[in-house]
Amino acid sequence: FSLHNYLYAKIAILKLQERLDLLAELGHYLRAGGDEDLDAAVQQSSIENQWFTEGNIRSALKAIAEKFLDRDKLAAWAAQYPMADPGYPEKTVALIMAGNIPLVGFHDWLCVFAAGQRAKVKLSDKDKRLLPLLVQKMGHWRKDSWAYTEFLSDNDRLKDFDAVIATGSNNTARYFEQYFGKYPHIIRRNRNSVAVLTGLETIPELYALGRDIFSYFGLGCRNVSKLYVPHGYHFDMLLETLHEYREMILHNKYKNNFDYNFTLYIINNIPHKNNGCLLLKEDTSLQARIASVHYEYYDDLHDLDAQLADHKNDIQCVVSNVQLPQFQVLPFGQSQEPGLNDYADGVDIMQFLSALNFVREKVM
């Protein structure tokens, strides 16, 4: 990729509409099922990272094609932003990507490419094949696009950039703040998603909630890891409905986590609920272990809204069939279906890119 960048950086002439057209072509490629190259990347990714099952990777690709790479959606989204369009990438944005779910950093890359800037990408070792393959396909269709993306190898030092978007844990975020603090930046930390139940949910709604919990084995920040339920809530129908996802327990790594957590609860006499594929424990923490979900009782929805607002910086999504004034509440089953305007942590990346006052500095 570096060679292609070098050869094409000075001759790239992709205007905004051409970049959007190329993204739409990528969407068509994915909706058509890709090709042997994509099949190989999917298979190799699933071998290298057991959490990345072929089914989960295909689900991520399908969501990207439908939600991010639809021609009309791209046009409507881009029209919201006044973007300078020199035709070639004048500025470089460093992207440090996570690897918890397949292609979790795709939206960051898409924003940088659509804005006409150059992405210098540091991939997670857990997800190092899929995005390069998609960028490579675009390079084959339009050679000018090579100039817009550079992938760094494990030994490459991150340098010569104007801004940074970095995603990691709370611990790595502190390191990012120290290292990248002098640059315009977006630095993301741990977040979790929650569901608010009333006891009036239908079986289809509870089944849809299962997608929010179990998709990608619950490893994403948009996965529900905490339930808020009214006092007196009866869990039987919820547990029975979520048992429909029992095939999860057939996955070796998921089962290992389930068994480990279950053993801890038993040894330590921790009260819990168990339906054979998910463990529920009463706990005030938003973050739960893999194969488990926390729950907490509430008295009043108004008070709950205020309580959640105190933790707004720790919450990625809220799913429910009731509205909370201080949150954009998603219907059950849609937490893992973000659109182009659903920016992680609520930070508008396109506004960030449009408003950058770039001063090129070298990392010391």
Coordinates of C-alpha atoms in Angstrom, one line a residue:
F1 CA 0.0 0.0 0.0
S2 CA 2.9 2.4 0.7
L3 CA 4.2 2.0 -2.9
H4 CA 0.8 2.7 -4.3
N5 CA 0.5 5.7 -2.1
Y6 CA 3.8 7.0 -3.2
L7 CA 3.0 6.6 -6.9
Y8 CA -0.5 8.1 -6.8
A9 CA -0.4 10.7 -4.0
K10 CA 0.5 13.5 -6.5
I11 CA -1.9 12.6 -9.2
A12 CA -5.1 11.8 -7.2
I13 CA -8.0 13.8 -8.6
L14 CA -11.0 12.2 -7.0
K15 CA -13.7 14.8 -6.4
L16 CA -16.4 14.3 -3.8
Q17 CA -18.9 12.8 -6.1
E18 CA -16.3 10.4 -7.5
R19 CA -15.4 9.3 -4.0
L20 CA -19.0 8.7 -3.1
D21 CA -19.5 6.8 -6.4
L22 CA -16.6 4.6 -5.5
L23 CA -18.0 3.9 -2.0
A24 CA -21.3 3.1 -3.6
E25 CA -19.5 0.7 -6.0
L26 CA -18.0 -1.0 -3.0
G27 CA -21.5 -1.4 -1.5
H28 CA -22.6 -3.0 -4.7
Y29 CA -19.6 -5.4 -4.6
L30 CA -20.5 -6.4 -1.0
R31 CA -24.2 -6.8 -1.7
A32 CA -23.4 -9.1 -4.7
G33 CA -21.4 -11.4 -2.4
G34 CA -17.9 -10.2 -3.1
D35 CA -15.5 -12.6 -4.8
E36 CA -12.9 -15.2 -4.1
D37 CA -10.6 -12.6 -2.6
L38 CA -13.2 -11.5 -0.1
D39 CA -14.0 -15.2 0.7
A40 CA -10.3 -15.8 1.4
A41 CA -10.1 -12.7 3.7
V42 CA -13.2 -13.7 5.6
Q43 CA -11.9 -17.3 6.1
Q44 CA -8.4 -16.2 7.1
S45 CA -9.8 -13.7 9.6
S46 CA -12.0 -16.3 11.2
I47 CA -9.0 -18.6 11.5
E48 CA -6.8 -15.9 13.1
N49 CA -9.5 -14.6 15.5
Q50 CA -12.0 -17.2 16.7
W51 CA -14.4 -14.5 17.8
F52 CA -14.7 -13.5 14.1
T53 CA -16.9 -16.3 12.9
E54 CA -17.7 -16.3 9.2
G55 CA -21.3 -15.6 10.1
N56 CA -20.4 -12.5 12.2
I57 CA -18.0 -11.2 9.5
R58 CA -20.7 -11.6 6.8
S59 CA -23.2 -9.8 9.1
A60 CA -20.8 -6.9 9.5
L61 CA -20.2 -6.7 5.8
K62 CA -24.0 -6.8 5.1
A63 CA -24.6 -4.0 7.6
I64 CA -21.9 -1.9 6.1
A65 CA -23.2 -2.4 2.5
E66 CA -26.8 -1.6 3.5
K67 CA -26.3 1.2 6.1
F68 CA -23.1 2.9 5.0
L69 CA -22.6 2.2 1.2
D70 CA -26.0 2.8 -0.3
R71 CA -25.8 5.5 -3.0
D72 CA -28.8 7.6 -1.9
K73 CA -27.8 7.4 1.8
L74 CA -24.3 8.5 1.0
A75 CA -25.5 11.5 -1.0
A76 CA -27.9 12.6 1.7
W77 CA -25.3 12.2 4.4
A78 CA -22.5 14.1 2.6
A79 CA -24.9 16.9 1.7
Q80 CA -25.1 17.9 5.3
Y81 CA -21.5 19.0 5.4
P82 CA -19.8 21.9 3.7
M83 CA -16.6 20.2 2.6
A84 CA -13.6 21.6 0.9
D85 CA -12.9 19.5 -2.2
P86 CA -9.4 20.0 -3.6
G87 CA -9.5 16.7 -5.4
Y88 CA -6.5 15.3 -3.7
P89 CA -5.7 14.5 0.0
E90 CA -3.9 17.5 1.5
K91 CA -4.2 16.4 5.1
T92 CA -3.5 13.2 7.0
V93 CA -5.6 11.7 9.8
A94 CA -4.2 8.9 11.9
L95 CA -6.7 6.2 12.6
I96 CA -6.0 3.8 15.5
M97 CA -8.6 1.0 15.2
A98 CA -10.0 -1.4 17.7
G99 CA -10.6 -5.1 16.9
N100 CA -13.4 -6.2 19.1
I101 CA -15.9 -6.8 16.3
P102 CA -15.3 -7.2 12.5
L103 CA -14.6 -3.9 10.7
V104 CA -15.5 -1.8 13.8
G105 CA -13.3 1.0 12.4
F106 CA -14.8 1.1 9.0
H107 CA -17.0 4.2 9.6
D108 CA -14.0 6.2 10.8
W109 CA -12.1 5.3 7.6
L110 CA -15.2 6.0 5.4
C111 CA -15.5 9.5 6.9
V112 CA -11.9 10.4 6.3
F113 CA -12.1 9.1 2.7
A114 CA -15.4 10.9 2.0
A115 CA -13.9 14.1 3.4
G116 CA -11.1 13.9 0.8
Q117 CA -8.4 13.4 3.4
R118 CA -5.8 10.8 3.8
A119 CA -6.1 8.0 6.4
K120 CA -3.0 6.6 8.0
V121 CA -4.4 3.4 9.5
K122 CA -3.0 1.4 12.4
L123 CA -5.1 -1.8 12.4
S124 CA -5.7 -4.1 15.4
D125 CA -3.9 -7.4 15.2
K126 CA -7.4 -8.9 15.7
D127 CA -8.8 -7.5 12.5
K128 CA -6.0 -6.9 10.0
R129 CA -7.3 -8.3 6.7
L130 CA -10.8 -7.1 5.9
L131 CA -10.4 -3.3 5.6
P132 CA -7.2 -3.6 3.5
L133 CA -9.0 -6.0 1.1
L134 CA -11.9 -3.5 0.6
V135 CA -9.5 -0.6 0.1
Q136 CA -7.5 -2.8 -2.4
K137 CA -10.6 -3.5 -4.4
M138 CA -11.3 0.2 -4.7
G139 CA -7.8 0.7 -5.8
H140 CA -8.3 -1.8 -8.6
W141 CA -11.4 0.0 -9.8
R142 CA -9.9 3.5 -9.5
K143 CA -6.1 3.8 -9.1
D144 CA -6.4 7.4 -7.8
S145 CA -7.9 6.1 -4.6
W146 CA -4.6 4.5 -3.5
A147 CA -3.5 8.0 -2.3
Y148 CA -6.2 8.2 0.3
T149 CA -5.2 5.3 2.6
E150 CA -2.0 4.0 4.0
F151 CA -1.9 0.9 6.3
L152 CA 1.0 0.8 8.8
S153 CA 2.8 -2.4 9.6
D154 CA 3.3 -3.6 13.1
N155 CA 6.8 -2.1 13.2
D156 CA 5.9 1.2 11.6
R157 CA 6.0 4.3 13.8
L158 CA 3.0 6.5 13.6
K159 CA 4.2 9.9 12.4
D160 CA 3.5 12.7 9.9
F161 CA -0.2 13.2 10.6
D162 CA -2.4 16.3 11.3
A163 CA -5.1 14.8 13.5
V164 CA -6.0 11.5 15.1
I165 CA -9.0 9.3 15.8
A166 CA -8.1 6.6 18.3
T167 CA -10.3 3.9 19.9
G168 CA -9.2 1.8 22.8
S169 CA -9.8 0.8 26.4
N170 CA -9.9 3.3 29.3
N171 CA -6.2 2.4 30.0
T172 CA -5.0 2.9 26.4
A173 CA -7.1 6.1 26.2
R174 CA -4.9 7.7 28.9
Y175 CA -1.9 6.8 26.9
F176 CA -3.5 8.3 23.7
E177 CA -4.3 11.5 25.6
Q178 CA -0.7 12.0 26.5
Y179 CA 0.8 11.0 23.2
F180 CA -1.7 12.8 20.9
G181 CA -2.9 15.6 23.1
K182 CA -1.2 18.3 21.0
Y183 CA -3.1 17.2 17.9
P184 CA -6.7 17.7 17.1
H185 CA -8.1 14.4 18.2
I186 CA -11.1 12.1 19.0
I187 CA -10.1 9.6 21.6
R188 CA -12.7 6.9 22.6
R189 CA -12.9 4.9 25.8
N190 CA -15.0 2.0 27.0
R191 CA -18.7 2.5 26.6
N192 CA -21.6 0.1 27.1
S193 CA -25.2 0.0 26.0
V194 CA -28.3 -0.6 28.1
A195 CA -31.9 -1.7 27.7
V196 CA -34.8 -0.3 29.7
L197 CA -37.7 -2.8 30.2
T198 CA -41.1 -2.1 31.5
G199 CA -42.5 -5.7 31.8
L200 CA -44.9 -5.0 29.0
E201 CA -42.6 -6.1 26.2
T202 CA -43.9 -8.7 23.7
I203 CA -42.1 -11.9 22.9
P204 CA -40.9 -10.5 19.5
E205 CA -39.5 -7.4 21.3
L206 CA -37.6 -9.6 23.7
Y207 CA -36.3 -11.8 20.9
A208 CA -35.1 -8.6 19.2
L209 CA -33.4 -7.6 22.4
G210 CA -31.5 -10.8 22.1
R211 CA -29.8 -9.5 18.9
D212 CA -28.7 -6.4 20.9
I213 CA -27.2 -8.7 23.5
F214 CA -25.8 -11.6 21.5
S215 CA -24.7 -10.1 18.2
Y216 CA -20.9 -10.5 17.8
F217 CA -20.9 -12.4 21.1
G218 CA -21.7 -9.2 23.0
L219 CA -18.2 -7.8 22.4
G220 CA -19.2 -4.4 20.9
C221 CA -19.8 -1.2 22.7
R222 CA -23.3 -1.1 21.1
N223 CA -24.2 -4.5 22.6
V224 CA -26.5 -4.4 25.6
S225 CA -24.7 -5.4 28.8
K226 CA -27.1 -3.9 31.3
L227 CA -30.9 -4.2 31.8
Y228 CA -33.0 -1.8 33.8
V229 CA -36.2 -3.4 35.0
P230 CA -39.0 -2.2 37.3
H231 CA -39.4 -3.6 40.8
G232 CA -41.4 -6.8 40.7
Y233 CA -40.2 -7.7 37.2
H234 CA -40.7 -11.3 36.3
F235 CA -37.7 -12.7 34.4
D236 CA -39.3 -16.0 33.2
M237 CA -40.5 -14.8 29.8
L238 CA -37.2 -12.9 29.1
L239 CA -35.1 -15.9 30.0
E240 CA -37.2 -18.3 28.0
T241 CA -37.2 -16.0 24.9
L242 CA -33.4 -15.4 25.1
H243 CA -32.9 -19.2 25.3
E244 CA -33.7 -19.1 21.5
Y245 CA -30.1 -18.0 21.1
R246 CA -28.8 -21.1 22.8
E247 CA -26.6 -22.0 19.8
M248 CA -24.2 -19.3 21.2
I249 CA -23.1 -21.9 23.8
L250 CA -21.7 -24.1 21.0
H251 CA -19.0 -21.6 20.3
N252 CA -15.9 -22.7 22.2
K253 CA -14.7 -19.3 23.4
Y254 CA -18.1 -18.1 24.4
K255 CA -18.8 -21.4 26.3
N256 CA -15.5 -21.1 28.1
N257 CA -16.5 -17.6 29.3
F258 CA -20.0 -18.8 30.3
D259 CA -18.6 -21.7 32.3
Y260 CA -16.0 -19.6 34.0
N261 CA -18.5 -17.0 35.1
F262 CA -21.0 -19.6 36.2
T263 CA -18.3 -21.3 38.3
L264 CA -17.4 -18.0 39.9
Y265 CA -21.0 -17.3 40.8
I266 CA -21.4 -20.8 42.3
I267 CA -18.2 -20.8 44.3
N268 CA -18.9 -17.3 45.7
N269 CA -22.6 -17.9 46.3
I270 CA -23.5 -15.0 44.0
P271 CA -27.2 -14.9 43.2
H272 CA -27.9 -15.1 39.5
K273 CA -30.2 -16.3 36.8
N274 CA -29.2 -18.8 34.2
N275 CA -31.0 -19.9 31.0
G276 CA -28.2 -22.1 29.7
C277 CA -26.7 -19.5 27.3
L278 CA -26.7 -16.3 29.4
L279 CA -26.1 -15.4 33.0
L280 CA -28.0 -12.5 34.6
K281 CA -26.7 -10.9 37.8
E282 CA -28.0 -7.9 39.8
D283 CA -25.2 -5.3 39.6
T284 CA -25.0 -1.5 39.3
S285 CA -22.1 -1.7 36.9
L286 CA -22.8 -1.0 33.2
Q287 CA -20.0 -3.4 32.1
A288 CA -20.6 -7.1 32.3
R289 CA -18.4 -10.1 31.6
I290 CA -18.8 -12.0 28.3
A291 CA -21.8 -14.3 28.4
S292 CA -23.4 -12.3 31.2
V293 CA -25.6 -9.3 31.5
H294 CA -26.2 -7.1 34.6
Y295 CA -29.6 -5.9 35.7
E296 CA -30.8 -3.2 38.1
Y297 CA -34.2 -2.3 39.4
Y298 CA -35.8 1.1 39.0
D299 CA -38.8 2.8 40.6
D300 CA -39.8 5.5 38.1
L301 CA -38.8 6.2 34.5
H302 CA -38.3 9.9 35.2
D303 CA -35.8 9.1 38.0
L304 CA -34.2 6.5 35.8
D305 CA -33.7 9.0 33.0
A306 CA -31.9 11.3 35.4
Q307 CA -29.8 8.4 36.7
L308 CA -28.7 7.4 33.2
A309 CA -27.9 11.0 32.4
D310 CA -25.3 11.0 35.1
H311 CA -23.6 8.2 33.2
K312 CA -24.2 9.5 29.7
N313 CA -20.4 9.5 28.9
D314 CA -20.3 5.8 29.6
I315 CA -23.4 4.8 27.6
Q316 CA -23.2 4.2 23.8
C317 CA -26.9 3.2 23.1
V318 CA -30.2 2.9 24.9
V319 CA -32.8 0.4 23.6
S320 CA -36.4 0.3 24.8
N321 CA -40.0 0.7 23.8
V322 CA -40.3 3.8 25.9
Q323 CA -38.8 7.2 25.4
L324 CA -36.3 8.9 27.7
P325 CA -36.1 12.7 27.3
Q326 CA -32.3 12.8 27.6
F327 CA -31.5 10.0 25.2
Q328 CA -32.1 8.9 21.6
V329 CA -33.8 5.6 22.3
L330 CA -33.5 2.8 19.7
P331 CA -36.1 0.1 19.1
F332 CA -35.2 -3.4 20.3
G333 CA -32.9 -5.2 17.9
Q334 CA -31.3 -2.1 16.3
S335 CA -28.3 -1.3 18.5
Q336 CA -26.0 -3.1 16.1
E337 CA -27.4 -1.4 13.0
P338 CA -25.9 2.1 13.1
G339 CA -26.4 4.5 10.1
L340 CA -24.0 7.0 8.6
N341 CA -25.1 9.7 11.1
D342 CA -24.8 7.4 14.2
Y343 CA -21.3 8.5 15.3
A344 CA -19.5 6.6 18.0
D345 CA -19.8 8.4 21.4
G346 CA -22.0 11.0 19.7
V347 CA -19.1 12.9 18.2
D348 CA -19.7 14.0 14.7
I349 CA -16.6 12.9 12.8
M350 CA -17.4 14.9 9.7
Q351 CA -17.8 18.1 11.6
F352 CA -14.5 17.3 13.3
L353 CA -12.8 16.8 10.0
S354 CA -14.4 19.9 8.4
A355 CA -13.5 22.1 11.3
L356 CA -9.8 21.1 11.7
N357 CA -7.3 23.9 11.8
F358 CA -4.4 21.8 10.7
V359 CA -0.9 22.7 11.9
R360 CA 1.5 20.1 10.7
E361 CA 3.8 18.9 13.5
K362 CA 6.1 16.0 13.8
V363 CA 5.7 13.6 16.6
M364 CA 8.7 13.9 18.9

